[in-house]
Short mmCIF file of C-alpha atoms in Angstrom, two decimals:
data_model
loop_
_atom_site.label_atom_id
_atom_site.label_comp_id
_atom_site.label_asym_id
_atom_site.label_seq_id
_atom_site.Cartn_x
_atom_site.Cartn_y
_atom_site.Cartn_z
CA UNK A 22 4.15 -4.46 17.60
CA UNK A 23 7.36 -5.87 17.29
CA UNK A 24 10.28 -5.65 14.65
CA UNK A 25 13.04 -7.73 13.64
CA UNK A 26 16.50 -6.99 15.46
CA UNK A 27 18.53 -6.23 12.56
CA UNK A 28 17.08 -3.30 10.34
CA UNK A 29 18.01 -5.49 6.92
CA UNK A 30 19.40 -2.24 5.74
CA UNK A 31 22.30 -2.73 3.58
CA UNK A 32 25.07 -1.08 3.14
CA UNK A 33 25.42 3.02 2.26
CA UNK A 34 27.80 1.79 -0.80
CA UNK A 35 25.25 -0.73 -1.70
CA UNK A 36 22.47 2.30 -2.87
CA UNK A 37 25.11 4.81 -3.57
CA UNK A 38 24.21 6.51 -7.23
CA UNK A 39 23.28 10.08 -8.43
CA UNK A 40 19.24 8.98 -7.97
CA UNK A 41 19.66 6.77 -4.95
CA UNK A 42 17.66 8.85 -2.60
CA UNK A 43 14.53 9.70 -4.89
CA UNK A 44 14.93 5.85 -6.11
CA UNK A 45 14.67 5.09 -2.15
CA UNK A 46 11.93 7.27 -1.11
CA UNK A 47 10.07 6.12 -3.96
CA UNK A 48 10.56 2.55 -3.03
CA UNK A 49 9.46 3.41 0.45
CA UNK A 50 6.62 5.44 -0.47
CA UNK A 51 5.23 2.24 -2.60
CA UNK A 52 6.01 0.16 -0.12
CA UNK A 53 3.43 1.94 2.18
CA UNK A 54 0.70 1.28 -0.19
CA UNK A 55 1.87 -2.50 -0.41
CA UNK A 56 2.04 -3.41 2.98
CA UNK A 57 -1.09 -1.43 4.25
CA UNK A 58 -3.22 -3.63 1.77
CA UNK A 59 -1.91 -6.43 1.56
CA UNK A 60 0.35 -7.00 5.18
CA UNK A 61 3.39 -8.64 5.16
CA UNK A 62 3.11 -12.06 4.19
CA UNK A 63 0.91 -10.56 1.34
CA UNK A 64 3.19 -8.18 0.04
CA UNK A 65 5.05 -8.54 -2.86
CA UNK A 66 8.79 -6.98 -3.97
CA UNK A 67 7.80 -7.62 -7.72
CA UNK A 68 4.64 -4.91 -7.24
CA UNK A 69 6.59 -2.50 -4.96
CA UNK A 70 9.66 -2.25 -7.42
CA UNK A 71 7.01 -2.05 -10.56
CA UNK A 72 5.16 0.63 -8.01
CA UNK A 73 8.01 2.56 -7.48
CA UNK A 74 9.36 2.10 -11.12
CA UNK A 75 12.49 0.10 -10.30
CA UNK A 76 13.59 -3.35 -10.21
CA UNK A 77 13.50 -5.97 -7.35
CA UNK A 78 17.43 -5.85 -7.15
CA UNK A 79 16.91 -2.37 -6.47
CA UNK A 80 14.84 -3.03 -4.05
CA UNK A 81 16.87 -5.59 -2.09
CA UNK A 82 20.09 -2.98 -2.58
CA UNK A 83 18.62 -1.14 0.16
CA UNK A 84 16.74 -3.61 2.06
CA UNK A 85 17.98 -6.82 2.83
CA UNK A 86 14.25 -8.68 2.93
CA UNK A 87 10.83 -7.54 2.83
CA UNK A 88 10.81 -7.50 6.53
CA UNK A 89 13.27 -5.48 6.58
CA UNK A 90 11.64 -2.83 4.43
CA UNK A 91 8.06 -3.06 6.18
CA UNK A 92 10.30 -2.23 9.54
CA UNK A 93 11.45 0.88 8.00
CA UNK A 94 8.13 1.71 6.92
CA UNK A 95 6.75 1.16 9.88
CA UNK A 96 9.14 2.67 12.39
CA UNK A 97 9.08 6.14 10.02
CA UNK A 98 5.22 6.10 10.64
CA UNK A 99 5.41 5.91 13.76
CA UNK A 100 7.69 8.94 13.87
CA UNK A 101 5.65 10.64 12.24
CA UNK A 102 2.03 9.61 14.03
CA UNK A 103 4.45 10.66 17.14
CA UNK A 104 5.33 14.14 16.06
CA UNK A 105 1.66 14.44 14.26
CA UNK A 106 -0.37 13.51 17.46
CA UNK A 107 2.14 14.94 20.55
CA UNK A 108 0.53 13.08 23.44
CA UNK A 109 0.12 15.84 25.99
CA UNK A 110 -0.90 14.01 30.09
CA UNK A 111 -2.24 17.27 31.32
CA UNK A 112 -4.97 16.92 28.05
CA UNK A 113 -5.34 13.50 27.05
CA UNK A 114 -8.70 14.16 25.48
CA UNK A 115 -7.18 16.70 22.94
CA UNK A 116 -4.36 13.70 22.30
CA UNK A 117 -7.40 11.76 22.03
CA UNK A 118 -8.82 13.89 19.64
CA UNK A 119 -5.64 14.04 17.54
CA UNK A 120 -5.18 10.62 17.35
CA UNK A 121 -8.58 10.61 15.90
CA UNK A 122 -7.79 13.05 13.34
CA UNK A 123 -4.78 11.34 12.28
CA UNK A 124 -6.41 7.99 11.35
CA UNK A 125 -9.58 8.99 10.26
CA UNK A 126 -8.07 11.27 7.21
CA UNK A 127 -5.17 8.07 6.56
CA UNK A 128 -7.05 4.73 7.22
CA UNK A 129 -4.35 3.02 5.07
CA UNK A 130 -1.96 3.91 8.01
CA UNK A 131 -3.90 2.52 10.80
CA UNK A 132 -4.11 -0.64 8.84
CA UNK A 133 -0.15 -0.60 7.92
CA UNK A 134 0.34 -0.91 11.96
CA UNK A 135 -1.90 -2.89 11.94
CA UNK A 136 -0.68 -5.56 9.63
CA UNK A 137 2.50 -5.24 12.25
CA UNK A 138 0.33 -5.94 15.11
CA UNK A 139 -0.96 -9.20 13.69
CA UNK A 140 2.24 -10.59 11.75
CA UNK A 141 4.83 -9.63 13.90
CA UNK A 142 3.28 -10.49 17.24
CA UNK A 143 5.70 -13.09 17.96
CA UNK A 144 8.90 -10.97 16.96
CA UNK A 145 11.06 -10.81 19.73
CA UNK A 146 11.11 -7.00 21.11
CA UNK A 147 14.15 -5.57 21.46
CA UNK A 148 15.38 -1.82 22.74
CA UNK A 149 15.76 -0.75 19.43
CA UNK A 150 12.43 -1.61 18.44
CA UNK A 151 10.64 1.84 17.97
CA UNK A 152 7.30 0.76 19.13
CA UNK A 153 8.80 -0.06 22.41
CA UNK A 154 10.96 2.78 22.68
CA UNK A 155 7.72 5.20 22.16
CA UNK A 156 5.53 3.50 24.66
CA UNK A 157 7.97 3.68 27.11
CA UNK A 158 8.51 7.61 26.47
CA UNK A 159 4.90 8.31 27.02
CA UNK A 160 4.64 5.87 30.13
CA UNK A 161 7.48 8.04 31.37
CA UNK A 162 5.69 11.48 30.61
CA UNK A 163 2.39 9.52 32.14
CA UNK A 164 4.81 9.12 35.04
CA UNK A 165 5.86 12.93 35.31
CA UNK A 166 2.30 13.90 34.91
CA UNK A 167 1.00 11.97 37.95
CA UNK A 168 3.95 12.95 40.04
CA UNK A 169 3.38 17.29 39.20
CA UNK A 170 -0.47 16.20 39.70
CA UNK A 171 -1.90 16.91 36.66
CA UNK A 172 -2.88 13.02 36.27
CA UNK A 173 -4.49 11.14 38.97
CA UNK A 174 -2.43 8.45 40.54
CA UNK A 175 -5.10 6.15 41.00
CA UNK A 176 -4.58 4.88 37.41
CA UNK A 177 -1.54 2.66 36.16
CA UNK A 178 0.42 4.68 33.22
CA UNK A 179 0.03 1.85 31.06
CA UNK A 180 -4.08 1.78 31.70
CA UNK A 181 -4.35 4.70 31.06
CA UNK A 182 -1.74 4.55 27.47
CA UNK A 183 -4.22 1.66 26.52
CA UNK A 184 -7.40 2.72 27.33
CA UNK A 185 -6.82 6.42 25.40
CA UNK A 186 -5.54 4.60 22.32
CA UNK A 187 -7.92 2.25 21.95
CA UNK A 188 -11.04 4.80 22.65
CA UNK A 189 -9.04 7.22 20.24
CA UNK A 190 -8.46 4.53 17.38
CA UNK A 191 -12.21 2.97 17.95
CA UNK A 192 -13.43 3.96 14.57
CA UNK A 193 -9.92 3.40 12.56
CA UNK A 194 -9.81 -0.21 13.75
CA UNK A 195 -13.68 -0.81 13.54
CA UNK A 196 -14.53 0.29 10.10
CA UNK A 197 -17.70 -1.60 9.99
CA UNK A 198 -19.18 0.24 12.55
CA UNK A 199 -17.62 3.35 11.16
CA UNK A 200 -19.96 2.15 8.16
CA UNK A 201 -23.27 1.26 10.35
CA UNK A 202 -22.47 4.45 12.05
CA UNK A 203 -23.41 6.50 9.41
CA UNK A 204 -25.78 5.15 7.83
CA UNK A 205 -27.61 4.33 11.43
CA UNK A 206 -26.38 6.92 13.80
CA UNK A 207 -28.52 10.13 15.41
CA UNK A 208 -25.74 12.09 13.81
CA UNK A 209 -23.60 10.36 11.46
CA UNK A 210 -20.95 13.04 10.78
CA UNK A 211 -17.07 12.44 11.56
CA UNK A 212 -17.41 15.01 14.07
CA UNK A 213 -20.02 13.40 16.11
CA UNK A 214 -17.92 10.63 16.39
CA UNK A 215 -15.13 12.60 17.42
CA UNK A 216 -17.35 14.39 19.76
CA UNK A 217 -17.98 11.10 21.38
CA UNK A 218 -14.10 9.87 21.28
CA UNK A 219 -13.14 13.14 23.02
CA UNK A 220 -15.62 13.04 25.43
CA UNK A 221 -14.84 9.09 26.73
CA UNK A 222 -11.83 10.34 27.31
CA UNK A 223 -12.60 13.19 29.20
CA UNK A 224 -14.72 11.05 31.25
CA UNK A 225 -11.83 8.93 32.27
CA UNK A 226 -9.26 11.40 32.36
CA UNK A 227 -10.41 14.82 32.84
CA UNK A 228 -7.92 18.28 31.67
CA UNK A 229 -5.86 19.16 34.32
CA UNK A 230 -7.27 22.65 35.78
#
């Protein structure tokens, strides 16, 4: 997922008052809710400044578009999925598992990235774009992992960064089968299919000993 080059952030004069910041992080936290159900193109300023009990100006004091604000939304959740999750190479499984963990108890997240995925796929990527700037972190520690042999070589980082996400998110980004799951499954709890996330991964990439 790619973002626009400029942030759209305005000015710090431009949202300077005595209630700028809870005005702001109210704005932000409605705009969270906006974009993960409706995406971008869906969203709407008028419903995120009623949401967040402001007006549109006040909105576009501190954001210069609405692409501008879902960037900030979206590169603060990915912070926080970062610090949240902690990919660890020598136990991918257990990243696995918290990746799971993470999206299963916030869907509306998983579909906020989502959104980004799908709207912003033709963005052009730059090295401020925090998306990038994490994948290439965790190719690095990939890297460092393989190297102190705690990961086999034999796989390309970025395989392997691929394949774990998309095992660990199987459920987030396939709530259909999340559905037919459990009503249809052998054992339809959330741990079973956690169970069965942790051990793909383990099958691929076993613990380092």
């Amino acid at each position: 997922m790619s973002h626009p080059p400029d942030s759209g952030q305005a000015p710090a004069h431009a949202a300077a008052s005595g209630s700028s910041d809870t005005t702001r992080e109210r704005i932000l936290a409605a705009a969270m809710e906006e974009f993960a159900r409706h995406g971008i193109a869906g969203a709407r300023v008028d419903r995120i400044a009623k949401l967040a009990r402001t007006s549109k100006e006040r909105v576009y004091a501190y954001f210069r578009s609405k692409e501008a604000l879902y960037a900030h939304v979206a590169a603060r959740e990915l912070s926080v999925i970062a610090e949240a999750t902690q990919i660890d190479p020598s136990d991918l499984p257990g990243y696995a598992g918290r990746l799971f963990d993470y999206f299963t108890a916030r869907p509306d997240h998983h579909r906020l990235i989502t959104w980004g995925r799908l709207e912003l796929a033709d963005a052009a990527a730059t090295e401020a774009d925090p998306t990038r700037a994490a994948i290439t972190r965790k190719l690095d520690q990939l890297r460092q992992a393989q190297q102190a042999g705690q990961l086999s070589p034999a796989w390309d980082p970025a395989d392997v960064l691929a394949l774990v996400n998309q095992i660990a998110t199987t459920w987030a980004a396939q709530p259909e089968l999340a559905e037919a799951a459990a009503e249809h499954a052998t054992d339809s709890s959330t741990a079973a299919r956690r169970a069965a996330v942790v051990t793909a991964v383990e099958q691929l990439f076993p613990r380092a000993v």
